[in-house]
mmCIF file of C-alpha atoms (C1' of nucleotides) in Angstrom:
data_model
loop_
_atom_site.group_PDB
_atom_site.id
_atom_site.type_symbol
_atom_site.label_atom_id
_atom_site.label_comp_id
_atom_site.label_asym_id
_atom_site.label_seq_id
_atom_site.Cartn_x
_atom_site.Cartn_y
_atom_site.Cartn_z
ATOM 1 C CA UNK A 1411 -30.596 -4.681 1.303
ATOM 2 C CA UNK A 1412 -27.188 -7.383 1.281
ATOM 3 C CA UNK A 1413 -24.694 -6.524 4.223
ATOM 4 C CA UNK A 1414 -20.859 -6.226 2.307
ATOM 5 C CA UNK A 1415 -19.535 -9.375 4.014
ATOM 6 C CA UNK A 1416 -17.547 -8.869 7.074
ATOM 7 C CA UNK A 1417 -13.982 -7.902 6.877
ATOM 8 C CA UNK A 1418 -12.739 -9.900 10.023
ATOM 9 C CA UNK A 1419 -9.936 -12.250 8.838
ATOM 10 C CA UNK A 1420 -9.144 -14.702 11.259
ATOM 11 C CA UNK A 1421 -6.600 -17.019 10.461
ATOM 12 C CA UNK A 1422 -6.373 -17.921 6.841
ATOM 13 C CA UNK A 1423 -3.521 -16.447 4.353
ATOM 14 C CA UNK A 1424 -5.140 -13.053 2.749
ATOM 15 C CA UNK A 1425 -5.673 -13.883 -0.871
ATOM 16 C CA UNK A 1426 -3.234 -11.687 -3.112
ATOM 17 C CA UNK A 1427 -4.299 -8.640 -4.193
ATOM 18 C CA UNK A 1428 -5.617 -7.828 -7.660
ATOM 19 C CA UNK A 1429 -3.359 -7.776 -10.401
ATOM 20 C CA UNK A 1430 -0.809 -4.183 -10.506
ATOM 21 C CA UNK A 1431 -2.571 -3.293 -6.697
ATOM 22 C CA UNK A 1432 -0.568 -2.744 -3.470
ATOM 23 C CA UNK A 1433 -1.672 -3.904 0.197
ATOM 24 C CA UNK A 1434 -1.159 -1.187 2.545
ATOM 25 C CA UNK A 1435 -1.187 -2.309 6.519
ATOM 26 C CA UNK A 1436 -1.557 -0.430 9.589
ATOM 27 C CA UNK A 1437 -0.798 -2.061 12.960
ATOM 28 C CA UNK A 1438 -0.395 -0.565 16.686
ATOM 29 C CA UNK A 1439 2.158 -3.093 17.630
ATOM 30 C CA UNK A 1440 2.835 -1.881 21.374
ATOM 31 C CA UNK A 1441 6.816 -2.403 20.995
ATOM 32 C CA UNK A 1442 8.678 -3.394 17.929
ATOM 33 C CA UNK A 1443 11.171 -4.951 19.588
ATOM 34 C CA UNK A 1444 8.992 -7.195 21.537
ATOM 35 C CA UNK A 1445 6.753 -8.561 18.864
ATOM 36 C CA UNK A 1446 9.198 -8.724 15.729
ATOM 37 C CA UNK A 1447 8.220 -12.485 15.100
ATOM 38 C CA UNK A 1448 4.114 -11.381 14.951
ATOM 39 C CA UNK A 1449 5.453 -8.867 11.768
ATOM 40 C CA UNK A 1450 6.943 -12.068 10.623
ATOM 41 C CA UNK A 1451 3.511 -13.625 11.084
ATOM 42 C CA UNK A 1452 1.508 -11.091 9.655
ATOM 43 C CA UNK A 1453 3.956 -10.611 6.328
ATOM 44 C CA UNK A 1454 3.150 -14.304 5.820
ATOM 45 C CA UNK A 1455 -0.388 -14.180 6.393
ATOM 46 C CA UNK A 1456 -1.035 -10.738 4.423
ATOM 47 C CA UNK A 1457 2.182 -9.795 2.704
ATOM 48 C CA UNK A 1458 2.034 -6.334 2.943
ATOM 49 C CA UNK A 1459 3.888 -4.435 0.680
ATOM 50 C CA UNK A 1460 3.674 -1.100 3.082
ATOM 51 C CA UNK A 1461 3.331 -1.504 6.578
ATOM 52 C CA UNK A 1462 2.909 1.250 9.209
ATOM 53 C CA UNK A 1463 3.239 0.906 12.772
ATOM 54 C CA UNK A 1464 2.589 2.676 15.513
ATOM 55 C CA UNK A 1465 3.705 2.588 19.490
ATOM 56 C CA UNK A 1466 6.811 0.966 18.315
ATOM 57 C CA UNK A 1467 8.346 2.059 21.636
ATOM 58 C CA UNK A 1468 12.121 2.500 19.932
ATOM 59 C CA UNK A 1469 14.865 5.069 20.095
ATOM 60 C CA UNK A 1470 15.588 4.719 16.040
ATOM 61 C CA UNK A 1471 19.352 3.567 16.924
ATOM 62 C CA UNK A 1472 17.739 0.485 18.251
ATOM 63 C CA UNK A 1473 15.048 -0.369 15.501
ATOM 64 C CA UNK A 1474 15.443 -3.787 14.297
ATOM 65 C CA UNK A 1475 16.045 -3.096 10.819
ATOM 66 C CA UNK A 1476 18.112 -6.459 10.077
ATOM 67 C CA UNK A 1477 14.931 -8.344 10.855
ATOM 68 C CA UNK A 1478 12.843 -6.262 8.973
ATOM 69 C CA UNK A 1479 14.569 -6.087 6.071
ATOM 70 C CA UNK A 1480 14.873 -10.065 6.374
ATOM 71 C CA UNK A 1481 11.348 -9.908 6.068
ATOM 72 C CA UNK A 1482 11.645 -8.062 2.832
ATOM 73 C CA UNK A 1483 11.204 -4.333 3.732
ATOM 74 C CA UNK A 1484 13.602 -2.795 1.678
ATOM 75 C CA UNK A 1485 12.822 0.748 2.398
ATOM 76 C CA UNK A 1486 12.772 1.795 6.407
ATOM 77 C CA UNK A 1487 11.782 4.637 8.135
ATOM 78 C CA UNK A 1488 11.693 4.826 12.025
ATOM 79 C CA UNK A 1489 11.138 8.179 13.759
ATOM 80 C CA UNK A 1490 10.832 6.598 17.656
ATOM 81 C CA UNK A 1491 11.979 7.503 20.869
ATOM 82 C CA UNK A 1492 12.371 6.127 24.324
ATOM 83 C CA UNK A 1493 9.894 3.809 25.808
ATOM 84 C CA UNK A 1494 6.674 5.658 24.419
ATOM 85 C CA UNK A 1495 5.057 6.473 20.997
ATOM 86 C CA UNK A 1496 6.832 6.120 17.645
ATOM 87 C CA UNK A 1497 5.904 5.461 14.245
ATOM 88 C CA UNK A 1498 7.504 3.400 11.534
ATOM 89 C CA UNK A 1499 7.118 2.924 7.602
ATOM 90 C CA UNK A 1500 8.349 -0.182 5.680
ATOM 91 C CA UNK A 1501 8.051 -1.049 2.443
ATOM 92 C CA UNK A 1502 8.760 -3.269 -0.451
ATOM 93 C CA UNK A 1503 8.765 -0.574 -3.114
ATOM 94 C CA UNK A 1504 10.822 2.669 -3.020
ATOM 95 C CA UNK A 1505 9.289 5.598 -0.539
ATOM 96 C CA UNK A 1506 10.320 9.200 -0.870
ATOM 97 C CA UNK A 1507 11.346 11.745 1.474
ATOM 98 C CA UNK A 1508 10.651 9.791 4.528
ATOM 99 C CA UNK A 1509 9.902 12.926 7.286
ATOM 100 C CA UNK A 1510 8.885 13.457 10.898
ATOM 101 C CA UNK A 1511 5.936 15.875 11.655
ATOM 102 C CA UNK A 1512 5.841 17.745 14.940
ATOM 103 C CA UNK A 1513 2.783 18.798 16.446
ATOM 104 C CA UNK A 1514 1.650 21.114 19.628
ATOM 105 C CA UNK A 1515 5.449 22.001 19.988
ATOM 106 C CA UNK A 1516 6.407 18.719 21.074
ATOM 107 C CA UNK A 1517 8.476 16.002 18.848
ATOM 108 C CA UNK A 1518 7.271 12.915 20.374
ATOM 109 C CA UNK A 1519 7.577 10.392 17.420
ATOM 110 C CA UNK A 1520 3.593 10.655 16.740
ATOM 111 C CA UNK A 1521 4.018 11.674 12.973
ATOM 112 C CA UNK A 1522 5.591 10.394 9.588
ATOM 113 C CA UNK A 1523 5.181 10.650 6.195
ATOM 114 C CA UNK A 1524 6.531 9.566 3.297
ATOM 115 C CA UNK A 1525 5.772 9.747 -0.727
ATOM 116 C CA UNK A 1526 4.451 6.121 -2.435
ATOM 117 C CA UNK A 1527 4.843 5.028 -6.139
ATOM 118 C CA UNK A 1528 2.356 7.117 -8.066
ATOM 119 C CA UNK A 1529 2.373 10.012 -6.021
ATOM 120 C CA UNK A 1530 1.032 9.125 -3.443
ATOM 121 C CA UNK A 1531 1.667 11.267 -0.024
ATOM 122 C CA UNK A 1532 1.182 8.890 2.726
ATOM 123 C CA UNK A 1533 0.778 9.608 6.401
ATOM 124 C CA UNK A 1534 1.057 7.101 9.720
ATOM 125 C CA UNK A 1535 -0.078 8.680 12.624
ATOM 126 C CA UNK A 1536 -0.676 7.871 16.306
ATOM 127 C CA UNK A 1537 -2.717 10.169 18.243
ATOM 128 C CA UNK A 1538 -2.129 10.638 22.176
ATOM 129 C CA UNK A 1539 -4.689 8.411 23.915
ATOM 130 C CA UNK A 1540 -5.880 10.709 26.076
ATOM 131 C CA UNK A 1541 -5.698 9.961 29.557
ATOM 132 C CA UNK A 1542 -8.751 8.908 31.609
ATOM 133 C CA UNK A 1543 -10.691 11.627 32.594
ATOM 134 C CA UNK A 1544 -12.379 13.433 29.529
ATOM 135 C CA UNK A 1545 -11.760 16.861 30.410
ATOM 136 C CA UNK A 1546 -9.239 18.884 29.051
ATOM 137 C CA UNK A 1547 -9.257 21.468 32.260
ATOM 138 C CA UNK A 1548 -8.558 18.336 34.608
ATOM 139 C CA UNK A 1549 -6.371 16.277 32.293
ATOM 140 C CA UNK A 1550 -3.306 17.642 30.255
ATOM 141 C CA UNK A 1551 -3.581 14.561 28.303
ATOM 142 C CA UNK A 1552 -6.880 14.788 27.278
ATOM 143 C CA UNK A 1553 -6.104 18.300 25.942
ATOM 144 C CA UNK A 1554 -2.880 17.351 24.477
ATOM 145 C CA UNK A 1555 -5.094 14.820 22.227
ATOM 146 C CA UNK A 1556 -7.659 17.299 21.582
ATOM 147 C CA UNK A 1557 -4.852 19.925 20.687
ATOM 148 C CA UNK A 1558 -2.902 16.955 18.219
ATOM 149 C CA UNK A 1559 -6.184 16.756 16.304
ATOM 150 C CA UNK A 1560 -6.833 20.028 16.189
ATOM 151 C CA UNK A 1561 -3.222 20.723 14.673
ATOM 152 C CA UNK A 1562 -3.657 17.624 12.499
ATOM 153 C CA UNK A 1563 -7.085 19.824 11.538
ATOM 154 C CA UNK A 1564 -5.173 22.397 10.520
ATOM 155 C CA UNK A 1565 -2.270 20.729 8.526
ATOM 156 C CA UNK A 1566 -5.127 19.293 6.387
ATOM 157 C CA UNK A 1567 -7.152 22.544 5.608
ATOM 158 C CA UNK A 1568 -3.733 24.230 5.086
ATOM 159 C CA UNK A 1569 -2.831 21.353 2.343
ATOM 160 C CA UNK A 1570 -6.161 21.583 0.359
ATOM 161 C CA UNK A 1571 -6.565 19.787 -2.666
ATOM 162 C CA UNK A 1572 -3.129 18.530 -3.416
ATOM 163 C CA UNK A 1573 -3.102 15.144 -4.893
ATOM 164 C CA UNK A 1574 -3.733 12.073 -3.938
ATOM 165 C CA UNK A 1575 -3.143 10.873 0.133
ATOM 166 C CA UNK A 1576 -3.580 7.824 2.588
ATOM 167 C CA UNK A 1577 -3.599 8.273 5.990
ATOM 168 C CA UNK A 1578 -3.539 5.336 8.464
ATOM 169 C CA UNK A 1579 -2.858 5.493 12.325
ATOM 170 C CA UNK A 1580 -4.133 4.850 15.861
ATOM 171 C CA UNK A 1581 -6.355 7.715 15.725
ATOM 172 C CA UNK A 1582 -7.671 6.558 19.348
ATOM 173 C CA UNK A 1583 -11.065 7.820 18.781
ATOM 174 C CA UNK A 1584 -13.689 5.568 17.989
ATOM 175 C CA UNK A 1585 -16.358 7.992 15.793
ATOM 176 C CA UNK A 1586 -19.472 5.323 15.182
ATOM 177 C CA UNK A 1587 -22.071 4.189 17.504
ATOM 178 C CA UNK A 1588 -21.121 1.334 16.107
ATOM 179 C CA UNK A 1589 -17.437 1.423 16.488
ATOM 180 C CA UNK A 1590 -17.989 0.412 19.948
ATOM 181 C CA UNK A 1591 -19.585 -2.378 21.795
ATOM 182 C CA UNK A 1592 -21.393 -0.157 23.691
ATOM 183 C CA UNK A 1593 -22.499 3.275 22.437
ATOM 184 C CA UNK A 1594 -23.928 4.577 25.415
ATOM 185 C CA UNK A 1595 -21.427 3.078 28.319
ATOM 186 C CA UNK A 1596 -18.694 4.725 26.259
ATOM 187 C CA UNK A 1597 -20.059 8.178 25.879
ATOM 188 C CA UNK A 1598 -18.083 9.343 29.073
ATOM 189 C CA UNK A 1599 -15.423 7.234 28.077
ATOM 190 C CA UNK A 1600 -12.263 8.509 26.448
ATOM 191 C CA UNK A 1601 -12.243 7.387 23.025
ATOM 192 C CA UNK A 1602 -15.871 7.527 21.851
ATOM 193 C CA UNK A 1603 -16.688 11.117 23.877
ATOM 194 C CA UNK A 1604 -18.460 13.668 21.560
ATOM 195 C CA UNK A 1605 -16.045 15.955 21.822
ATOM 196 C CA UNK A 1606 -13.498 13.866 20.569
ATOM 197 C CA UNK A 1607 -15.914 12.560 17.980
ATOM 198 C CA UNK A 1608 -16.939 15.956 16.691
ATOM 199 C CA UNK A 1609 -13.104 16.779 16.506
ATOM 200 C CA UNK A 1610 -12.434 13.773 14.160
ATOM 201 C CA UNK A 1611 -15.178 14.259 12.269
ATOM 202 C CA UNK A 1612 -13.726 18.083 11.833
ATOM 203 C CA UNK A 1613 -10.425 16.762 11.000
ATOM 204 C CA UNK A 1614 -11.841 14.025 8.164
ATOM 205 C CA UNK A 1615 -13.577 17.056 6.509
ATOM 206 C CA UNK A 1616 -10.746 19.137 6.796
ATOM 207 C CA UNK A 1617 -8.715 16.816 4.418
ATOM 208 C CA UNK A 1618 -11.565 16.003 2.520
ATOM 209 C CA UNK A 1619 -11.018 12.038 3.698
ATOM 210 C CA UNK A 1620 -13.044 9.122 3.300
ATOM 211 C CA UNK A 1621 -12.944 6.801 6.215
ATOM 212 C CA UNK A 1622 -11.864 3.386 3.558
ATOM 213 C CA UNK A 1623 -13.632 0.856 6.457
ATOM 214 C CA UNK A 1624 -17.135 2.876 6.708
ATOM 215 C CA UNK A 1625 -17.555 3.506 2.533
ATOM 216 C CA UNK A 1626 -17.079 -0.346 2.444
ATOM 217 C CA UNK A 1627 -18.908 -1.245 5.813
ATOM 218 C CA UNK A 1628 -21.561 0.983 6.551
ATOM 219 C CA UNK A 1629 -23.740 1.602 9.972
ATOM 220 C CA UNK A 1630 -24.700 -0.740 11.672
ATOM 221 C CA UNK A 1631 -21.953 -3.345 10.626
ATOM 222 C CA UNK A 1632 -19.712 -3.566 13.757
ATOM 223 C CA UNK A 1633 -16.467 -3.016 13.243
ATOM 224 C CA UNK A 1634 -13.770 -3.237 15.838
ATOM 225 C CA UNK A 1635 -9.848 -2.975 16.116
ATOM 226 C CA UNK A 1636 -8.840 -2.893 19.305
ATOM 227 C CA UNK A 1637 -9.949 -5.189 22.237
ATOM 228 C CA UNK A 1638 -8.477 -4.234 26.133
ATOM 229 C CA UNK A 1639 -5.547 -6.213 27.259
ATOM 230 C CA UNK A 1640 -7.983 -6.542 30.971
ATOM 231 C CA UNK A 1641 -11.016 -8.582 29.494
ATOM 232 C CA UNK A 1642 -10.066 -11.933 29.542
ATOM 233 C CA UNK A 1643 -11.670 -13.538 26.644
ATOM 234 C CA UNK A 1644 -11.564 -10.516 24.498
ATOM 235 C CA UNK A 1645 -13.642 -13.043 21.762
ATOM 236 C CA UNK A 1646 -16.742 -13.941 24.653
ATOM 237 C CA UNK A 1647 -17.078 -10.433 25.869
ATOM 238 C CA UNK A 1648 -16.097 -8.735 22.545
ATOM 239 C CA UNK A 1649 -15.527 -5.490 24.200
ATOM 240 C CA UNK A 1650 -13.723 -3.581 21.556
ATOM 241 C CA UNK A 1651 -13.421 -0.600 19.635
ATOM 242 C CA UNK A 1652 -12.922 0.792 16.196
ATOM 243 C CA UNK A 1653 -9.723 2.897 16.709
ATOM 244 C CA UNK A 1654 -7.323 1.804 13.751
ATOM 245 C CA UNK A 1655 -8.117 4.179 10.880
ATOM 246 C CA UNK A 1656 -7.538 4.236 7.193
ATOM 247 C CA UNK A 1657 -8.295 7.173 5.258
ATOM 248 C CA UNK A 1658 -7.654 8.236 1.286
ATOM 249 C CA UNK A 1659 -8.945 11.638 -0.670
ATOM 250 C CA UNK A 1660 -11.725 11.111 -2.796
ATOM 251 C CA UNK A 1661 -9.747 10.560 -5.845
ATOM 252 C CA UNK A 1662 -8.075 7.291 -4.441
ATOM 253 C CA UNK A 1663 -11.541 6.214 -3.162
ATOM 254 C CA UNK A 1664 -12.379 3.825 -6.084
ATOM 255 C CA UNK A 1665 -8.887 2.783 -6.377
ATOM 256 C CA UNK A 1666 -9.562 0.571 -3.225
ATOM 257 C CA UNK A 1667 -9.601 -3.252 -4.144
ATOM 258 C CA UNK A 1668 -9.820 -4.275 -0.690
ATOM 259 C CA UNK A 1669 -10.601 -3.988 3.101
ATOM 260 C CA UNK A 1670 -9.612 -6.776 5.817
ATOM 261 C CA UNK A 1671 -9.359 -5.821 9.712
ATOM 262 C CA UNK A 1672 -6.940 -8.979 10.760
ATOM 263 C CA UNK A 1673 -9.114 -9.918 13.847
ATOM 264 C CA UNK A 1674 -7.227 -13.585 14.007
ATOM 265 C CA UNK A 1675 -4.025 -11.517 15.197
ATOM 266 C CA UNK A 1676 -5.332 -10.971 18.438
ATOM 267 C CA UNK A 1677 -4.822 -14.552 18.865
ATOM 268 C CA UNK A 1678 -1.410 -14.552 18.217
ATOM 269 C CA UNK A 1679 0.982 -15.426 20.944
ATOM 270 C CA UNK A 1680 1.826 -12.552 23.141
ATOM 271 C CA UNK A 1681 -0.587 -9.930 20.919
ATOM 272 C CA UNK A 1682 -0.942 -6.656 20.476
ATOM 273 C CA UNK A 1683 -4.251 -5.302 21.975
ATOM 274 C CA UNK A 1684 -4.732 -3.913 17.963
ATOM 275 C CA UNK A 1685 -5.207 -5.611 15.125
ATOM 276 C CA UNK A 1686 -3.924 -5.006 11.927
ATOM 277 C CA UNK A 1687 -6.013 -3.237 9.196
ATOM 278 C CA UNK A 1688 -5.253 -3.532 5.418
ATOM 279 C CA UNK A 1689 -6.002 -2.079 2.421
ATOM 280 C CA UNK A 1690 -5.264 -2.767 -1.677
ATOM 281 C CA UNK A 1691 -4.843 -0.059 -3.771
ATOM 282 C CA UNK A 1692 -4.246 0.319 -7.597
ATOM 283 C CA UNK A 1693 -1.968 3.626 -7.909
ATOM 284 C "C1'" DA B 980 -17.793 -4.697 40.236
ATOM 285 C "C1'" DT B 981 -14.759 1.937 40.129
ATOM 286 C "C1'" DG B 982 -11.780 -3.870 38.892
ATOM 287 C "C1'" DG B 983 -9.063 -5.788 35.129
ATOM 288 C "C1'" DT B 984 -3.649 -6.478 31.804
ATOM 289 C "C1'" DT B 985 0.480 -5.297 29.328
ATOM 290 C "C1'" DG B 986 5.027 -2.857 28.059
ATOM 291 C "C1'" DT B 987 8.929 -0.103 29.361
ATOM 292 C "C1'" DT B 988 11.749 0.251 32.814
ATOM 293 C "C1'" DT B 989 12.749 -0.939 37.361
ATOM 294 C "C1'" DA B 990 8.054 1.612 40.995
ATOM 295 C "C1'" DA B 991 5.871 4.406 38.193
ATOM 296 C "C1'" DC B 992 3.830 5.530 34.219
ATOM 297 C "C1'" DA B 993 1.121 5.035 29.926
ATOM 298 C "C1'" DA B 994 -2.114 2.617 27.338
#
DNA sequence: ATGGTTGTTTAACAA
């Protein structure tokens, strides 16, 4: 049986997606602000025409938007806040009703959506990390993200089937033995716990998604995302994690062209401990 | 080996 080839890009331009398709990236970029000239990097290695960040760390009356629209992001929509969280959607073709979404009675800039060409709803999300201790009785955190994707459960079984949808994010749960580089080292570890598993899995089936990278990329393949800012050669040690998610309904599943996890970015100068992920998609 | 690094904001958090 042929392995798909990997989807690792390292360093070379992206080629350009198929004829009439759009590329779709989603990137944790751990402050906005900070790392403006690595979007500039990555819209001339991949030329995204949507691009949704996460942890942009931005009260929305600071967001760069001059810079980004240099870039060629026409259509803007920050929902941030003060040092933490925040999620952002830019694009070179028009987006409708840009909105927040508030979850577990908090509004802490973890939710937006906004409506693509083709009607297509489209949803950036960044779920709470967790904390370190995996117990919800012992950590608030740890039950705040077990409550988020338990409401995000919800929101999807309420919605039902209701068109086509992509949702990207830092879901900050890595569901695959091999999503990790270590299955059983992480199973007390926050991210890659079974309860946290089994709750993604529950909110996938809620919403009828299909995770884009594992249709393309099966088990075993390795596929990893995210690499700790405290190992120092994250590419000797290779201690990462699958945490940067793209999802579509079935309906949009064979409308993927593409697949590329941008591993080269976390070489960039002053990266972000993520990596972009892209799709293309014909509408 | 119970560490390690980074970002925001200014010593403590969060990731």
């Amino acid at each position: 049986m042929s392995e798909a080839p990997s989807p690792y890009v390292e360093t070379d331009p992206l080629p350009k997606p198929a004829r009439g398709a759009l590329r779709l990236v989603t990137w944790n970029i751990n402050s906005v602000r900070l790392r403006l000239a690595l979007v500039a990097k990555l819209v001339a290695q991949a030329r995204p025409d949507i691009l949704c960040l996460q942890e942009t760390k931005c009260p929305d009356d600071q967001f760069p938007h001059d810079g980004l629209a240099e870039l060629g992001f026409t259509h803007r929509y920050a929902h941030g806040m003060k040092s933490y969280n925040g999620v952002a959607i830019l694009s070179r073709v028009p987006i409708a009703e840009p909105a927040p979404l508030h979850h577990c009675g908090r509004e802490d800039c973890r939710h937006a959506s906004a409506e693509l060409p083709g009607g297509i709803a489209l949803h950036n999300v960044y779920v709470p990390a967790g904390g370190d201790v995996p117990d919800p009785a012992a950590n608030d955190k740890f039950k705040h993200k077990l409550d988020f994707v338990a409401a995000q459960t919800a929101v999807w079984k309420k919605r039902g089937r209701k068109g086509p949808a992509i949702l990207v994010g830092d879901l900050n749960i890595a569901p695959c033995e091999t999503d990790v580089w270590s299955h059983k080292q992480l199973l007390d570890v926050v991210s890659h716990t079974p309860v946290e598993v089994a709750a993604l899995g529950g909110m996938r089936e809620a919403g009828g998604w299909v995770d884009v990278a594992r249709a393309r990329h099966p088990e075993p393949q390795r596929l990893y995302t995210w690499w700790s800012y405290r190992n120092g050669d994250w590419r000797k040690s290779d201690r990462g994690r699958r945490l940067d998610h793209i999802w579509v309904t079935l309906d949009l599943a064979p409308k993927i062209k593409a697949f590329h996890i941008l591993r080269g970015a976390r070489d960039w100068t002053q990266p972000s401990d993520h990596v972009p992920v892209a799709i293309d998609f014909a509408p």
